[in-house]
């Protein structure tokens, strides 16, 4: 391409060759020709290219007419796109780009030959005449739309090239369109009757679309010139004054047609929507001309946005018109922000923003608040000035709704509150964090919610409202994570003060009771908390999860004590908060407000020792003592399970941080897991127990196996980069390398089938979270354990998700080239395990993935798998009758893959 353009002397040879290639029927040949032509024209210059003007226009016209481009401005929905991968669309796009380049090259002060060829072309004139006839008189709608797309594209591209070209296009077509639409000029004696006339008829659709396209071209030309500061002195040319002359009656026509479209019965719903879209688009375009160069007055601008707001706040059931109106208002608001139009911003604030803010405060019902919320959030996103008004309104609405819900527990109020929180988190806070224009978004919200909790005596919201609690916690987390350190400290200090003022929480300093029996007695003696007190704890925990590492923590020792106690009572949020504190523990001591005795290692020692004592230090004695006092054995088992979960989260915090003390936690979990091999004393219950000590110990051991999933799985709630966690690379890989020999030895030495199953469960949780390349590097040890785990875990329905994840790991081995080399020695075992899982009853995905793995097996050595062919086909015949269609489809593919193996030759 660069060789073609290297010198103007190639022009006599290059242009005919390119034009000849452009007539090819091959799409790629057309695309290449258009690209070459686009680059050659400016290099060769207008004088040399003058002799080719007619040929170039004819060639480009043929391409555009034969492959009509799809204009987004003519689609029914503003956001509808097109498939840019399509050859036809790519050809049409390149042709229009080439056409614009040709107009630029040929248009000069001395002549406009190429522009005249376009405007005076007979095909263009015929298309204009055909389009502006009322639809369905002569041509089919599809043909009219195709012609409209072609003509609109050519005129739009030509008009946006320069102010001179725009003037020629407007001079030729715009006045004629006004006559067809019966829109008189503003200074005409008929100008004031435009609204009355349009009410009695339906506008010509083709003329309406072309009018909107020309108005859009003029606006885009001005916007491009303003941003590039090129040709600004010629912006208010003859075409601009032409729009200004028709602006008032044209606005009235669009508005009236918009109103009439809702009540006039059209030939079809689509036809009516097309007219509605064009009218809305026309009003939007007129209102988005940059302020100093806008052809409409401030009164007309105010009239346009007032018309849109009447749709937004009205009771119309037309959702299509409502969405178009909101889209137009957001486009207008974005345009005002883009060009910093202060005069129009005042009008926009008055009519749009303030009215939506007022409606947010009213929040009469769920049905009315939902569209208002959507409108307010979309408008706020248009600019910082708008969002600064929307945010306080939404926050006040949330706080007042929360207060009302706490007082009366009304279900409708709670539904409104859920809608407010969803909008606040997903749109408002998301925009605030991404834009970076607000320093501490949501500070007043967080302080306000904590103030509500401080003033409320009795929370009427039912404890089962877990969904609302989760949303409130997430809102607080998102708010706190976006604040600076000193702002986070203020919020946390407020939360801790509210906790202390309640007087119901054990906020004494560390250390905690160290003995098992003493601690169990301490935790059980704590009174049952009200819903308000539990919510206070959860709110404080959510704040702690989102803190920066450098944020000063008031009374850090008391917070550790609080979260540790409530962790043992089974509150998962306390475990999350405790893990977040450990993960972000600073090197300095003053930040947490603790003495120098509480270094990171010292605090880990304290917590791990306490939890270890609960799990491992003579548990039989504690159970016996509690049983003698009439306390249920189940209580001690729950205490141990909560301690295991706490160890899992603390271990996760240390794993992400890369701390060496992780191995101590891992060893404690392994000891808990292996404890069920030893029999605990079987205790007679007092009527409150339902199982003996051995069964309870198995539950603890199973929890220890599940703790490995906590250690390695990704959490969305805490310990993530979004919430400022310390995360060092390759943590999972290092943990896997250290655990694999331990698990391998433990499985080999284990004599209990139940314990071996738990070991496989722990192994499964680990390998499912480790990258495949790491597993393949240790394939000799991983594959045998993986296959044994598949066999051991298929009997328990509680392991179905883990079983599915292990199948995904196996499929990774079967698809990877190095994995295939490693697994080929176990292929018969693999096939036997997969055959067994074909009829797995508890999960469809397991059966489906199993069959997909069998398909992957066919890619292994023919001589190794062929002896298993008959057995596989027999098993697949049962899967062909599976109750799930997706399984049957996969079974058919797999059956064909194995059945066709007979025709393969031995190599």
mmCIF file with all atom_site columns, N, CA and C in Angstrom, residues 181-216:
data_model
loop_
_atom_site.group_PDB
_atom_site.id
_atom_site.type_symbol
_atom_site.label_atom_id
_atom_site.label_alt_id
_atom_site.label_comp_id
_atom_site.label_asym_id
_atom_site.label_entity_id
_atom_site.label_seq_id
_atom_site.pdbx_PDB_ins_code
_atom_site.Cartn_x
_atom_site.Cartn_y
_atom_site.Cartn_z
_atom_site.occupancy
_atom_site.B_iso_or_equiv
_atom_site.pdbx_formal_charge
_atom_site.auth_seq_id
_atom_site.auth_comp_id
_atom_site.auth_asym_id
_atom_site.auth_atom_id
_atom_site.pdbx_PDB_model_num
ATOM 1   N N  . UNK A 1 181 ? -42.479 17.967 4.861  1.00 0.00 ? 181 UNK A N  1
ATOM 2   C CA . UNK A 1 181 ? -42.987 17.822 6.228  1.00 0.00 ? 181 UNK A CA 1
ATOM 3   C C  . UNK A 1 181 ? -43.965 18.934 6.603  1.00 0.00 ? 181 UNK A C  1
ATOM 4   N N  . UNK A 1 182 ? -44.134 19.890 5.690  1.00 0.00 ? 182 UNK A N  1
ATOM 5   C CA . UNK A 1 182 ? -45.034 21.027 5.912  1.00 0.00 ? 182 UNK A CA 1
ATOM 6   C C  . UNK A 1 182 ? -44.642 21.821 7.160  1.00 0.00 ? 182 UNK A C  1
ATOM 7   N N  . UNK A 1 183 ? -43.339 22.063 7.258  1.00 0.00 ? 183 UNK A N  1
ATOM 8   C CA . UNK A 1 183 ? -42.805 22.870 8.356  1.00 0.00 ? 183 UNK A CA 1
ATOM 9   C C  . UNK A 1 183 ? -42.404 24.220 7.781  1.00 0.00 ? 183 UNK A C  1
ATOM 10  N N  . UNK A 1 184 ? -43.135 25.284 8.078  1.00 0.00 ? 184 UNK A N  1
ATOM 11  C CA . UNK A 1 184 ? -42.808 26.603 7.530  1.00 0.00 ? 184 UNK A CA 1
ATOM 12  C C  . UNK A 1 184 ? -41.650 27.238 8.287  1.00 0.00 ? 184 UNK A C  1
ATOM 13  N N  . UNK A 1 185 ? -41.002 28.180 7.669  1.00 0.00 ? 185 UNK A N  1
ATOM 14  C CA . UNK A 1 185 ? -39.919 28.904 8.328  1.00 0.00 ? 185 UNK A CA 1
ATOM 15  C C  . UNK A 1 185 ? -40.476 29.717 9.492  1.00 0.00 ? 185 UNK A C  1
ATOM 16  N N  . UNK A 1 186 ? -39.587 30.041 10.441 1.00 0.00 ? 186 UNK A N  1
ATOM 17  C CA . UNK A 1 186 ? -40.014 30.733 11.655 1.00 0.00 ? 186 UNK A CA 1
ATOM 18  C C  . UNK A 1 186 ? -40.599 32.103 11.355 1.00 0.00 ? 186 UNK A C  1
ATOM 19  N N  . UNK A 1 187 ? -40.022 32.766 10.339 1.00 0.00 ? 187 UNK A N  1
ATOM 20  C CA . UNK A 1 187 ? -40.501 34.113 10.014 1.00 0.00 ? 187 UNK A CA 1
ATOM 21  C C  . UNK A 1 187 ? -41.657 34.106 9.028  1.00 0.00 ? 187 UNK A C  1
ATOM 22  N N  . UNK A 1 188 ? -42.128 32.893 8.681  1.00 0.00 ? 188 UNK A N  1
ATOM 23  C CA . UNK A 1 188 ? -43.264 32.796 7.767  1.00 0.00 ? 188 UNK A CA 1
ATOM 24  C C  . UNK A 1 188 ? -44.570 33.083 8.508  1.00 0.00 ? 188 UNK A C  1
ATOM 25  N N  . UNK A 1 189 ? -45.521 33.594 7.815  1.00 0.00 ? 189 UNK A N  1
ATOM 26  C CA . UNK A 1 189 ? -46.822 33.875 8.441  1.00 0.00 ? 189 UNK A CA 1
ATOM 27  C C  . UNK A 1 189 ? -47.553 32.592 8.817  1.00 0.00 ? 189 UNK A C  1
ATOM 28  N N  . UNK A 1 190 ? -47.054 31.424 8.266  1.00 0.00 ? 190 UNK A N  1
ATOM 29  C CA . UNK A 1 190 ? -47.679 30.136 8.609  1.00 0.00 ? 190 UNK A CA 1
ATOM 30  C C  . UNK A 1 190 ? -46.938 29.415 9.728  1.00 0.00 ? 190 UNK A C  1
ATOM 31  N N  . UNK A 1 191 ? -45.847 30.041 10.198 1.00 0.00 ? 191 UNK A N  1
ATOM 32  C CA . UNK A 1 191 ? -45.007 29.361 11.170 1.00 0.00 ? 191 UNK A CA 1
ATOM 33  C C  . UNK A 1 191 ? -45.742 28.972 12.428 1.00 0.00 ? 191 UNK A C  1
ATOM 34  N N  . UNK A 1 192 ? -46.638 29.804 12.910 1.00 0.00 ? 192 UNK A N  1
ATOM 35  C CA . UNK A 1 192 ? -47.317 29.527 14.167 1.00 0.00 ? 192 UNK A CA 1
ATOM 36  C C  . UNK A 1 192 ? -48.418 28.483 14.033 1.00 0.00 ? 192 UNK A C  1
ATOM 37  N N  . UNK A 1 193 ? -48.765 28.129 12.806 1.00 0.00 ? 193 UNK A N  1
ATOM 38  C CA . UNK A 1 193 ? -49.820 27.131 12.600 1.00 0.00 ? 193 UNK A CA 1
ATOM 39  C C  . UNK A 1 193 ? -49.259 25.717 12.416 1.00 0.00 ? 193 UNK A C  1
ATOM 40  N N  . UNK A 1 194 ? -47.921 25.562 12.557 1.00 0.00 ? 194 UNK A N  1
ATOM 41  C CA . UNK A 1 194 ? -47.311 24.251 12.287 1.00 0.00 ? 194 UNK A CA 1
ATOM 42  C C  . UNK A 1 194 ? -47.846 23.177 13.211 1.00 0.00 ? 194 UNK A C  1
ATOM 43  N N  . UNK A 1 195 ? -47.984 23.536 14.478 1.00 0.00 ? 195 UNK A N  1
ATOM 44  C CA . UNK A 1 195 ? -48.444 22.559 15.462 1.00 0.00 ? 195 UNK A CA 1
ATOM 45  C C  . UNK A 1 195 ? -49.850 22.087 15.154 1.00 0.00 ? 195 UNK A C  1
ATOM 46  N N  . UNK A 1 196 ? -50.703 23.006 14.759 1.00 0.00 ? 196 UNK A N  1
ATOM 47  C CA . UNK A 1 196 ? -52.089 22.657 14.461 1.00 0.00 ? 196 UNK A CA 1
ATOM 48  C C  . UNK A 1 196 ? -52.171 21.738 13.249 1.00 0.00 ? 196 UNK A C  1
ATOM 49  N N  . UNK A 1 197 ? -51.331 22.006 12.242 1.00 0.00 ? 197 UNK A N  1
ATOM 50  C CA . UNK A 1 197 ? -51.388 21.201 11.034 1.00 0.00 ? 197 UNK A CA 1
ATOM 51  C C  . UNK A 1 197 ? -50.911 19.773 11.274 1.00 0.00 ? 197 UNK A C  1
ATOM 52  N N  . UNK A 1 198 ? -49.814 19.635 12.038 1.00 0.00 ? 198 UNK A N  1
ATOM 53  C CA . UNK A 1 198 ? -49.260 18.307 12.225 1.00 0.00 ? 198 UNK A CA 1
ATOM 54  C C  . UNK A 1 198 ? -50.183 17.413 13.035 1.00 0.00 ? 198 UNK A C  1
ATOM 55  N N  . UNK A 1 199 ? -51.062 18.035 13.813 1.00 0.00 ? 199 UNK A N  1
ATOM 56  C CA . UNK A 1 199 ? -51.963 17.248 14.645 1.00 0.00 ? 199 UNK A CA 1
ATOM 57  C C  . UNK A 1 199 ? -52.973 16.470 13.823 1.00 0.00 ? 199 UNK A C  1
ATOM 58  N N  . UNK A 1 200 ? -53.190 16.884 12.609 1.00 0.00 ? 200 UNK A N  1
ATOM 59  C CA . UNK A 1 200 ? -54.215 16.243 11.789 1.00 0.00 ? 200 UNK A CA 1
ATOM 60  C C  . UNK A 1 200 ? -53.644 15.230 10.806 1.00 0.00 ? 200 UNK A C  1
ATOM 61  N N  . UNK A 1 201 ? -52.328 14.959 10.871 1.00 0.00 ? 201 UNK A N  1
ATOM 62  C CA . UNK A 1 201 ? -51.732 14.049 9.903  1.00 0.00 ? 201 UNK A CA 1
ATOM 63  C C  . UNK A 1 201 ? -50.554 13.323 10.524 1.00 0.00 ? 201 UNK A C  1
ATOM 64  N N  . UNK A 1 202 ? -50.098 12.329 9.820  1.00 0.00 ? 202 UNK A N  1
ATOM 65  C CA . UNK A 1 202 ? -48.917 11.603 10.231 1.00 0.00 ? 202 UNK A CA 1
ATOM 66  C C  . UNK A 1 202 ? -47.752 12.018 9.346  1.00 0.00 ? 202 UNK A C  1
ATOM 67  N N  . UNK A 1 203 ? -46.597 12.316 9.961  1.00 0.00 ? 203 UNK A N  1
ATOM 68  C CA . UNK A 1 203 ? -45.458 12.833 9.216  1.00 0.00 ? 203 UNK A CA 1
ATOM 69  C C  . UNK A 1 203 ? -44.908 11.792 8.251  1.00 0.00 ? 203 UNK A C  1
ATOM 70  N N  . UNK A 1 204 ? -44.368 12.285 7.160  1.00 0.00 ? 204 UNK A N  1
ATOM 71  C CA . UNK A 1 204 ? -43.708 11.446 6.172  1.00 0.00 ? 204 UNK A CA 1
ATOM 72  C C  . UNK A 1 204 ? -42.463 10.828 6.795  1.00 0.00 ? 204 UNK A C  1
ATOM 73  N N  . UNK A 1 205 ? -42.440 9.514  6.887  1.00 0.00 ? 205 UNK A N  1
ATOM 74  C CA . UNK A 1 205 ? -41.352 8.858  7.622  1.00 0.00 ? 205 UNK A CA 1
ATOM 75  C C  . UNK A 1 205 ? -40.003 9.060  6.952  1.00 0.00 ? 205 UNK A C  1
ATOM 76  N N  . UNK A 1 206 ? -39.941 8.896  5.629  1.00 0.00 ? 206 UNK A N  1
ATOM 77  C CA . UNK A 1 206 ? -38.673 9.062  4.927  1.00 0.00 ? 206 UNK A CA 1
ATOM 78  C C  . UNK A 1 206 ? -38.121 10.464 5.076  1.00 0.00 ? 206 UNK A C  1
ATOM 79  N N  . UNK A 1 207 ? -38.967 11.462 4.898  1.00 0.00 ? 207 UNK A N  1
ATOM 80  C CA . UNK A 1 207 ? -38.516 12.848 5.051  1.00 0.00 ? 207 UNK A CA 1
ATOM 81  C C  . UNK A 1 207 ? -38.108 13.131 6.494  1.00 0.00 ? 207 UNK A C  1
ATOM 82  N N  . UNK A 1 208 ? -38.828 12.533 7.428  1.00 0.00 ? 208 UNK A N  1
ATOM 83  C CA . UNK A 1 208 ? -38.510 12.721 8.844  1.00 0.00 ? 208 UNK A CA 1
ATOM 84  C C  . UNK A 1 208 ? -37.119 12.176 9.151  1.00 0.00 ? 208 UNK A C  1
ATOM 85  N N  . UNK A 1 209 ? -36.806 10.985 8.656  1.00 0.00 ? 209 UNK A N  1
ATOM 86  C CA . UNK A 1 209 ? -35.490 10.389 8.909  1.00 0.00 ? 209 UNK A CA 1
ATOM 87  C C  . UNK A 1 209 ? -34.373 11.199 8.266  1.00 0.00 ? 209 UNK A C  1
ATOM 88  N N  . UNK A 1 210 ? -34.567 11.607 7.014  1.00 0.00 ? 210 UNK A N  1
ATOM 89  C CA . UNK A 1 210 ? -33.532 12.398 6.348  1.00 0.00 ? 210 UNK A CA 1
ATOM 90  C C  . UNK A 1 210 ? -33.310 13.727 7.052  1.00 0.00 ? 210 UNK A C  1
ATOM 91  N N  . UNK A 1 211 ? -34.385 14.328 7.535  1.00 0.00 ? 211 UNK A N  1
ATOM 92  C CA . UNK A 1 211 ? -34.266 15.580 8.271  1.00 0.00 ? 211 UNK A CA 1
ATOM 93  C C  . UNK A 1 211 ? -33.421 15.391 9.531  1.00 0.00 ? 211 UNK A C  1
ATOM 94  N N  . UNK A 1 212 ? -33.694 14.332 10.277 1.00 0.00 ? 212 UNK A N  1
ATOM 95  C CA . UNK A 1 212 ? -32.930 14.054 11.501 1.00 0.00 ? 212 UNK A CA 1
ATOM 96  C C  . UNK A 1 212 ? -31.472 13.769 11.172 1.00 0.00 ? 212 UNK A C  1
ATOM 97  N N  . UNK A 1 213 ? -31.215 13.037 10.088 1.00 0.00 ? 213 UNK A N  1
ATOM 98  C CA . UNK A 1 213 ? -29.843 12.731 9.704  1.00 0.00 ? 213 UNK A CA 1
ATOM 99  C C  . UNK A 1 213 ? -29.065 13.999 9.339  1.00 0.00 ? 213 UNK A C  1
ATOM 100 N N  . UNK A 1 214 ? -29.702 14.917 8.632  1.00 0.00 ? 214 UNK A N  1
ATOM 101 C CA . UNK A 1 214 ? -29.024 16.157 8.280  1.00 0.00 ? 214 UNK A CA 1
ATOM 102 C C  . UNK A 1 214 ? -28.760 17.014 9.517  1.00 0.00 ? 214 UNK A C  1
ATOM 103 N N  . UNK A 1 215 ? -29.730 17.076 10.415 1.00 0.00 ? 215 UNK A N  1
ATOM 104 C CA . UNK A 1 215 ? -29.521 17.816 11.660 1.00 0.00 ? 215 UNK A CA 1
ATOM 105 C C  . UNK A 1 215 ? -28.366 17.201 12.462 1.00 0.00 ? 215 UNK A C  1
ATOM 106 N N  . UNK A 1 216 ? -28.296 15.876 12.481 1.00 0.00 ? 216 UNK A N  1
ATOM 107 C CA . UNK A 1 216 ? -27.213 15.193 13.190 1.00 0.00 ? 216 UNK A CA 1
ATOM 108 C C  . UNK A 1 216 ? -25.862 15.486 12.546 1.00 0.00 ? 216 UNK A C  1
#
